[in-house]
Short mmCIF file of C-alpha atoms and ligand atoms in Angstrom, two decimals:
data_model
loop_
_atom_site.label_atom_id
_atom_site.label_comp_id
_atom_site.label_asym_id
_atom_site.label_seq_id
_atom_site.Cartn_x
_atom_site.Cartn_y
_atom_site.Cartn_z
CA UNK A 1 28.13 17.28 10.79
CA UNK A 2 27.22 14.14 9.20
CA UNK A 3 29.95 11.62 7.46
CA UNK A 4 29.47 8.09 6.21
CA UNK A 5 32.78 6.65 5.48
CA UNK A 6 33.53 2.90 4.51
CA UNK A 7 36.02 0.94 6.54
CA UNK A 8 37.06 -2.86 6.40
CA UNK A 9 39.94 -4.35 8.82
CA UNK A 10 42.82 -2.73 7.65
CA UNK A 11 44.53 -2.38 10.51
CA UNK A 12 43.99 0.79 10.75
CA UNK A 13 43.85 2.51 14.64
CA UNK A 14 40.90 5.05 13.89
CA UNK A 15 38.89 2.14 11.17
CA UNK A 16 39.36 -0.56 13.92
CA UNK A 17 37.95 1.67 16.70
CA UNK A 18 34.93 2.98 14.51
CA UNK A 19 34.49 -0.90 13.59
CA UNK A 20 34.21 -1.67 17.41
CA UNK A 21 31.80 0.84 18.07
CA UNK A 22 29.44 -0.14 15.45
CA UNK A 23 29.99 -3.56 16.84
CA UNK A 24 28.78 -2.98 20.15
CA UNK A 25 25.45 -0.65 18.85
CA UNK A 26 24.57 -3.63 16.58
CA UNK A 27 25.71 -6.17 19.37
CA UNK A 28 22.74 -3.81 21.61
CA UNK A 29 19.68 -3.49 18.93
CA UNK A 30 20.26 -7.20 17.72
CA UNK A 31 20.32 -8.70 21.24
CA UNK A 32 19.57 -12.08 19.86
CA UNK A 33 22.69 -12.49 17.85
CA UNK A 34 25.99 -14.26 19.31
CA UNK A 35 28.39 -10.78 19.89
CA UNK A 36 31.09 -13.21 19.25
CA UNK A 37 29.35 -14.24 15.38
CA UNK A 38 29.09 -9.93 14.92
CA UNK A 39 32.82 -9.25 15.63
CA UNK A 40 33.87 -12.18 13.36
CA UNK A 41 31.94 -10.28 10.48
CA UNK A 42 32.84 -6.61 11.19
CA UNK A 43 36.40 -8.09 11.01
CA UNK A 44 36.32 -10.39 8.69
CA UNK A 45 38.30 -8.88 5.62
CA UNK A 46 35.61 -9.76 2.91
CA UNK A 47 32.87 -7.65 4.25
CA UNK A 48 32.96 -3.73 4.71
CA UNK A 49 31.07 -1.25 6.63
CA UNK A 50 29.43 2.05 6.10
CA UNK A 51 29.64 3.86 8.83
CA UNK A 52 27.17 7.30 10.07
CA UNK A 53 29.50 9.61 11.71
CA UNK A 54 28.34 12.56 13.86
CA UNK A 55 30.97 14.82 13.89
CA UNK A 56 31.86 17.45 16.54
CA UNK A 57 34.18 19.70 17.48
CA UNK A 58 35.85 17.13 20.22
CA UNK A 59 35.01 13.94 18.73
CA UNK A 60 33.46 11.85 15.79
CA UNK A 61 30.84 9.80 17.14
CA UNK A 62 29.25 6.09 15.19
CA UNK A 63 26.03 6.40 15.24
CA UNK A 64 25.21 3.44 13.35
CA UNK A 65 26.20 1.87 9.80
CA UNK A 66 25.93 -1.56 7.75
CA UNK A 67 27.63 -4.50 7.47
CA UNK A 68 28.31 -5.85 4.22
CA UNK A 69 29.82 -8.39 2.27
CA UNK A 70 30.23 -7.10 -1.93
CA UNK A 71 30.16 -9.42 -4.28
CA UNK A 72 31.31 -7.29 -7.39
CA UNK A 73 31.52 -10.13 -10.05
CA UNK A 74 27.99 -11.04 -9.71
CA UNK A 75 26.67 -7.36 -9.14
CA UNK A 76 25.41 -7.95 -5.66
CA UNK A 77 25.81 -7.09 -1.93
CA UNK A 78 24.99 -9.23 1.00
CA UNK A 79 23.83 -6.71 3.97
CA UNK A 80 24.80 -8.55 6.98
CA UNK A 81 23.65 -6.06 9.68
CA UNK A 82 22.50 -2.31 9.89
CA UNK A 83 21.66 -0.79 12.90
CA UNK A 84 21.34 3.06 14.56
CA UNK A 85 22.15 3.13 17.92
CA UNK A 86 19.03 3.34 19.93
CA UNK A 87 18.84 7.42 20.80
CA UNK A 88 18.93 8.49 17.03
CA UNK A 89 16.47 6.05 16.05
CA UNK A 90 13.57 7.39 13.90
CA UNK A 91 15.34 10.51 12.95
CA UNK A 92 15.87 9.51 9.62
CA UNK A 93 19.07 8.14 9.57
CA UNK A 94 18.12 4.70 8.64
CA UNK A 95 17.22 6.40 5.45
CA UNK A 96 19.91 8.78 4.68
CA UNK A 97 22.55 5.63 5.76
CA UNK A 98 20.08 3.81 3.16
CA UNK A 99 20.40 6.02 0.07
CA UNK A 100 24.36 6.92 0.68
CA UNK A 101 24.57 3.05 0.91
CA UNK A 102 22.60 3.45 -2.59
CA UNK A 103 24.85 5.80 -4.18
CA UNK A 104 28.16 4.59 -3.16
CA UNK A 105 27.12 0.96 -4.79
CA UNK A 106 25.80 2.33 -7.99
CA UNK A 107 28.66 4.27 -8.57
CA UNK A 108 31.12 1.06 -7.84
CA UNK A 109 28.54 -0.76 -10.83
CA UNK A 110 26.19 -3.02 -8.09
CA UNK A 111 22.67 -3.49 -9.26
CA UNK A 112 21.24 -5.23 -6.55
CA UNK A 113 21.26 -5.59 -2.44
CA UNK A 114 20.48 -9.06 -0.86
CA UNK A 115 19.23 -9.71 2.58
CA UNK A 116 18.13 -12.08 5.23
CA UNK A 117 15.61 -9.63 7.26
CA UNK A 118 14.07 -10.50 9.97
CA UNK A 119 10.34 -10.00 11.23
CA UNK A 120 10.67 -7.10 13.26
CA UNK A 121 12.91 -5.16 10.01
CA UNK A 122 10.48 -6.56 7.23
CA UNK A 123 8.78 -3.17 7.15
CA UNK A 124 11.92 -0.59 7.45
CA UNK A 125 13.25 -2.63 4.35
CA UNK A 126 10.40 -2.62 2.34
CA UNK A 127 10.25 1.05 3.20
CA UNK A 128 13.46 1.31 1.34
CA UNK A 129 12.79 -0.18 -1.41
CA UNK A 130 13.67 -3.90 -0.61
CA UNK A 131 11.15 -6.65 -2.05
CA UNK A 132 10.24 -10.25 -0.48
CA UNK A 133 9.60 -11.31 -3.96
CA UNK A 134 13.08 -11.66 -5.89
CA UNK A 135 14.46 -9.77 -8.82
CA UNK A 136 17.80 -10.72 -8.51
CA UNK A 137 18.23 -13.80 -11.06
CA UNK A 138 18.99 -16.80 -8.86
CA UNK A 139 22.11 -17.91 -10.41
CA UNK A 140 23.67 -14.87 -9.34
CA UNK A 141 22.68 -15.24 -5.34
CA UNK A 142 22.07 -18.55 -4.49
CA UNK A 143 25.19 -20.50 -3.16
CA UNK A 144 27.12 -17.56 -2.58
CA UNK A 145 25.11 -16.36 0.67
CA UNK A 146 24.37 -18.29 4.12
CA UNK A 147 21.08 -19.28 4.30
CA UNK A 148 18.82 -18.15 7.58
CA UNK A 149 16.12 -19.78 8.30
CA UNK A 150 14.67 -17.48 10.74
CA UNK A 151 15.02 -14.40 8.27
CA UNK A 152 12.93 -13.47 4.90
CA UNK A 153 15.25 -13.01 2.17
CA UNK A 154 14.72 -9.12 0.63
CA UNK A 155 16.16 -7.78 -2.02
CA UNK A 156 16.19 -4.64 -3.56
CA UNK A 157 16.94 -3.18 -7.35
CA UNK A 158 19.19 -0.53 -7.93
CA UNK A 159 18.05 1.62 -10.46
CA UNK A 160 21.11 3.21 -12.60
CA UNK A 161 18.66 6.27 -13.50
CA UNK A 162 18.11 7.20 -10.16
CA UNK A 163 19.99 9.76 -7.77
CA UNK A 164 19.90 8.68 -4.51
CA UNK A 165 21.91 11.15 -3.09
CA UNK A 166 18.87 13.55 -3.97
CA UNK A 167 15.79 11.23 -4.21
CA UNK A 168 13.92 13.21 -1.92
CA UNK A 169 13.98 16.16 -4.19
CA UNK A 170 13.74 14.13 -7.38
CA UNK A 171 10.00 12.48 -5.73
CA UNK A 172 8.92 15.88 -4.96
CA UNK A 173 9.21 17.04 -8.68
CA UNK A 174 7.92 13.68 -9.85
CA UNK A 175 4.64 14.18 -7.30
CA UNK A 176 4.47 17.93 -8.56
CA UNK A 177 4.63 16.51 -12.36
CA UNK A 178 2.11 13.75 -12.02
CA UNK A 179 -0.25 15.96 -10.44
CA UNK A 180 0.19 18.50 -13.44
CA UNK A 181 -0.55 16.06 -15.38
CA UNK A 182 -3.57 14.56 -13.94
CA UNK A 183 -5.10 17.91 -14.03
CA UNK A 184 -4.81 17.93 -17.66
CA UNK A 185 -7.04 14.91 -17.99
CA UNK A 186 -9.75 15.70 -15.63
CA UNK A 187 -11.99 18.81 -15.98
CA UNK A 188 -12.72 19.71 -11.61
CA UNK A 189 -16.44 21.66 -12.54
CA UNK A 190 -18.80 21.38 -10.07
CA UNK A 191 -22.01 21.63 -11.21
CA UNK A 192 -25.70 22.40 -9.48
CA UNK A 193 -27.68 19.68 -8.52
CA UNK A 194 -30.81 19.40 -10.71
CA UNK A 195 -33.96 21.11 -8.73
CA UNK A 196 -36.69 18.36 -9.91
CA UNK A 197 -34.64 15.40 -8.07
CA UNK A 198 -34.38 17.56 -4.93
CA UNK A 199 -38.25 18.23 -5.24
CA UNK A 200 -39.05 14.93 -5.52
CA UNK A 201 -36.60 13.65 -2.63
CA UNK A 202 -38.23 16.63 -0.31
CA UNK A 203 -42.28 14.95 -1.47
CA UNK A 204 -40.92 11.38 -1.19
CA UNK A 205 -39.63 12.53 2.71
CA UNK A 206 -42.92 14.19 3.78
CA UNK A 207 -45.13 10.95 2.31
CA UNK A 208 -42.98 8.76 4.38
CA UNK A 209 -43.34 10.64 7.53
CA UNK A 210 -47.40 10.95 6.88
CA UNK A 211 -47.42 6.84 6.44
CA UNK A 212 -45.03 6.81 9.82
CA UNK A 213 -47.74 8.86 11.51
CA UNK A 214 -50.67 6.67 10.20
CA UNK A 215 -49.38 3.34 11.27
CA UNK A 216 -48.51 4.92 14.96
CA UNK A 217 -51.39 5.99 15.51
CA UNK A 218 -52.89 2.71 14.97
CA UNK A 219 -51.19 1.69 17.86
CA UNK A 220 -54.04 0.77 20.15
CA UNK A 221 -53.93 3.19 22.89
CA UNK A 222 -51.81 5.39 21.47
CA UNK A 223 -54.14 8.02 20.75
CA UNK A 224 -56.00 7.81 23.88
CA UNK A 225 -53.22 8.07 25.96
CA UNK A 226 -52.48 11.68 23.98
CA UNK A 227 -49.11 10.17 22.22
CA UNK A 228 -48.25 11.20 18.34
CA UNK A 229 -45.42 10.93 16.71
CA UNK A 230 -44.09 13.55 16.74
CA UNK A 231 -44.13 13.77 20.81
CA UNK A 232 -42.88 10.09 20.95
CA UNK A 233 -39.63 11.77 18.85
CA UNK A 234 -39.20 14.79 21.07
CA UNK A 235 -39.08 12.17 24.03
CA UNK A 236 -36.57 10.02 22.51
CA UNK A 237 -33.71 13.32 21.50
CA UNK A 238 -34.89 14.23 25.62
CA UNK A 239 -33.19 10.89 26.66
N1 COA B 301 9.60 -1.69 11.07
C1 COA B 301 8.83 -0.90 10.26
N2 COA B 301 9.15 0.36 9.94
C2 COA B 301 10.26 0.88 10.50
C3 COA B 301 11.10 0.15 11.37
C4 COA B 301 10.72 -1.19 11.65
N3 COA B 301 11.44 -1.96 12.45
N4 COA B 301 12.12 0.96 11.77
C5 COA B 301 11.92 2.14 11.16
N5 COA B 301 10.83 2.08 10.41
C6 COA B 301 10.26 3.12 9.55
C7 COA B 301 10.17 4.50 10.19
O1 COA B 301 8.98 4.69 10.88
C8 COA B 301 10.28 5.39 8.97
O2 COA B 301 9.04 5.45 8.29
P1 COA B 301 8.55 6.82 7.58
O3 COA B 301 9.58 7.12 6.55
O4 COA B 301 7.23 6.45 7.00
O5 COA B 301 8.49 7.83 8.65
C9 COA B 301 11.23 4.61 8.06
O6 COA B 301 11.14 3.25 8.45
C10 COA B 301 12.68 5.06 8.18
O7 COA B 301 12.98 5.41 9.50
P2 COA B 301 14.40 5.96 9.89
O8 COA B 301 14.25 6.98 11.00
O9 COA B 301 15.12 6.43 8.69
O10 COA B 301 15.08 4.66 10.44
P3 COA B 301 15.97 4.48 11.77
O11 COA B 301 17.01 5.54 11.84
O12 COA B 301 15.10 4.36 12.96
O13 COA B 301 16.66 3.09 11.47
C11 COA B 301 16.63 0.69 11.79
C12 COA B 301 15.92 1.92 11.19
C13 COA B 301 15.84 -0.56 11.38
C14 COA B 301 18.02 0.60 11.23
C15 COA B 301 16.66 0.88 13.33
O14 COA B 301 15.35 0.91 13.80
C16 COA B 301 17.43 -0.19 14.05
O15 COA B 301 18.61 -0.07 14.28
N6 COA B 301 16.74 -1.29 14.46
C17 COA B 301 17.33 -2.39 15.20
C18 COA B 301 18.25 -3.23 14.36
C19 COA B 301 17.57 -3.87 13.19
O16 COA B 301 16.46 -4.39 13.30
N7 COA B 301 18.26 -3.86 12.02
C20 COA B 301 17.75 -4.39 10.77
C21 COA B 301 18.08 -5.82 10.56
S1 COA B 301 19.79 -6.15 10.50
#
């Protein structure tokens, strides 16, 4: 049901078309950015785009995709744009896009994604595993990507011993092995209170209550008007 292919301008009818489309969804969900500045990257023959596909029996549909620009000598992308269009938003294909994204760059040697997020993304990209504090050395980056000054610059690692085709899985088992093994080093035995502390709370309680008594009673008045404590308690649960 689901493809993500990568297209550039190639001149290909079917590439350019998808390319459009994923235009005009990013053009929609970033409606601050010049549509004329968008086109000029989707078509601009150094950057590439991954594309989400829906696939049907009449038509294949772009649901969304990123924009990128690689640069494979020093080992890093430049994400430009990603976007879903707005109906399949928060479905989870931010993340699957993500972690195909992932796995098609590890496999082509890239060890690290750059980008310029802005506030309202911040959170999706740290939620994939992008950092505001940089691990990419600088000398790879810096002069080889426009500076924003609106936007945060994020970057994330990729990890060559991860499978990010399957990471959901692989965190399950991880989760399922960490707990094993914190079970090993705690011992869960719940054991009885000791009988003399609860005494002693029980004798502390009542004393308390017999020197509440005292010093209400020594209310003047209070004990000619027929009050106690424990009547001046009942009244107060009444109201
Ligand atoms: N801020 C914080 N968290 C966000 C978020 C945002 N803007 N958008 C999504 N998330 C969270 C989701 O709640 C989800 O969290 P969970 O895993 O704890 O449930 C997680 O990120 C992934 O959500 P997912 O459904 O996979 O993402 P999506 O399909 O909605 O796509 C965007 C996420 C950002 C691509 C999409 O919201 C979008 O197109 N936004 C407008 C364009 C944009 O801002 N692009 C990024 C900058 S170029």
């Amino acid at each position: 049901m689901i493809d993500f292919p990568v297209y550039k301008n190639d001149g290909a009818k079917e590439h350019m078309r998808a390319l459009i489309d994923l235009k005009n969804i990013i053009a929609k969900q970033l409606p601050k950015m010049p549509k004329e500045y968008i086109t000029r990257l989707i078509m601009d023959r150094k950057h590439e785009s991954m594309l989400i596909l829906k696939k049907s029996d009449t038509q294949n549909k772009v649901i969304g995709g990123v924009v990128y620009r690689p640069f494979e000598e020093n080992g890093f992308v430049e994400i430009a744009f990603l976007a879903i269009t707005a109906i399949e938003q928060v479905k989870g294909y931010g993340t699957r896009l993500m972690n195909k994204f992932k796995a098609y760059l590890q496999k082509k040697g890239i060890k690290y994604m750059v980008t310029y997020a802005d506030n309202n993304a911040i959170g999706y990209f740290k939620k994939q595993g992008f950092s505001t504090i940089p691990r990419i050395p600088k000398h790879l980056w810096y002069g080889y990507i426009k500076d924003y000054e609106s936007g945060t610059l994020m970057d994330c690692y990729l990890n060559p011993d991860i499978d990010y085709n399957n990471i959901s899985n692989e965190l399950k088992k991880q989760k399922a092995a960490l707990l094993e093994a914190l079970k090993k080093c705690y011992h869960f035995e719940i054991y009885k209170g000791l009988e003399l502390e609860q005494k002693e709370v029980k004798r502390k309680r009542k004393e308390e209550d017999l020197e509440s008594e005292k010093v209400f009673s020594s209310i003047p008045g209070i004990a000619e008007s027929g009050w106690n404590l424990q009547l001046y308690k009942k009244s107060l649960y009444f109201y």
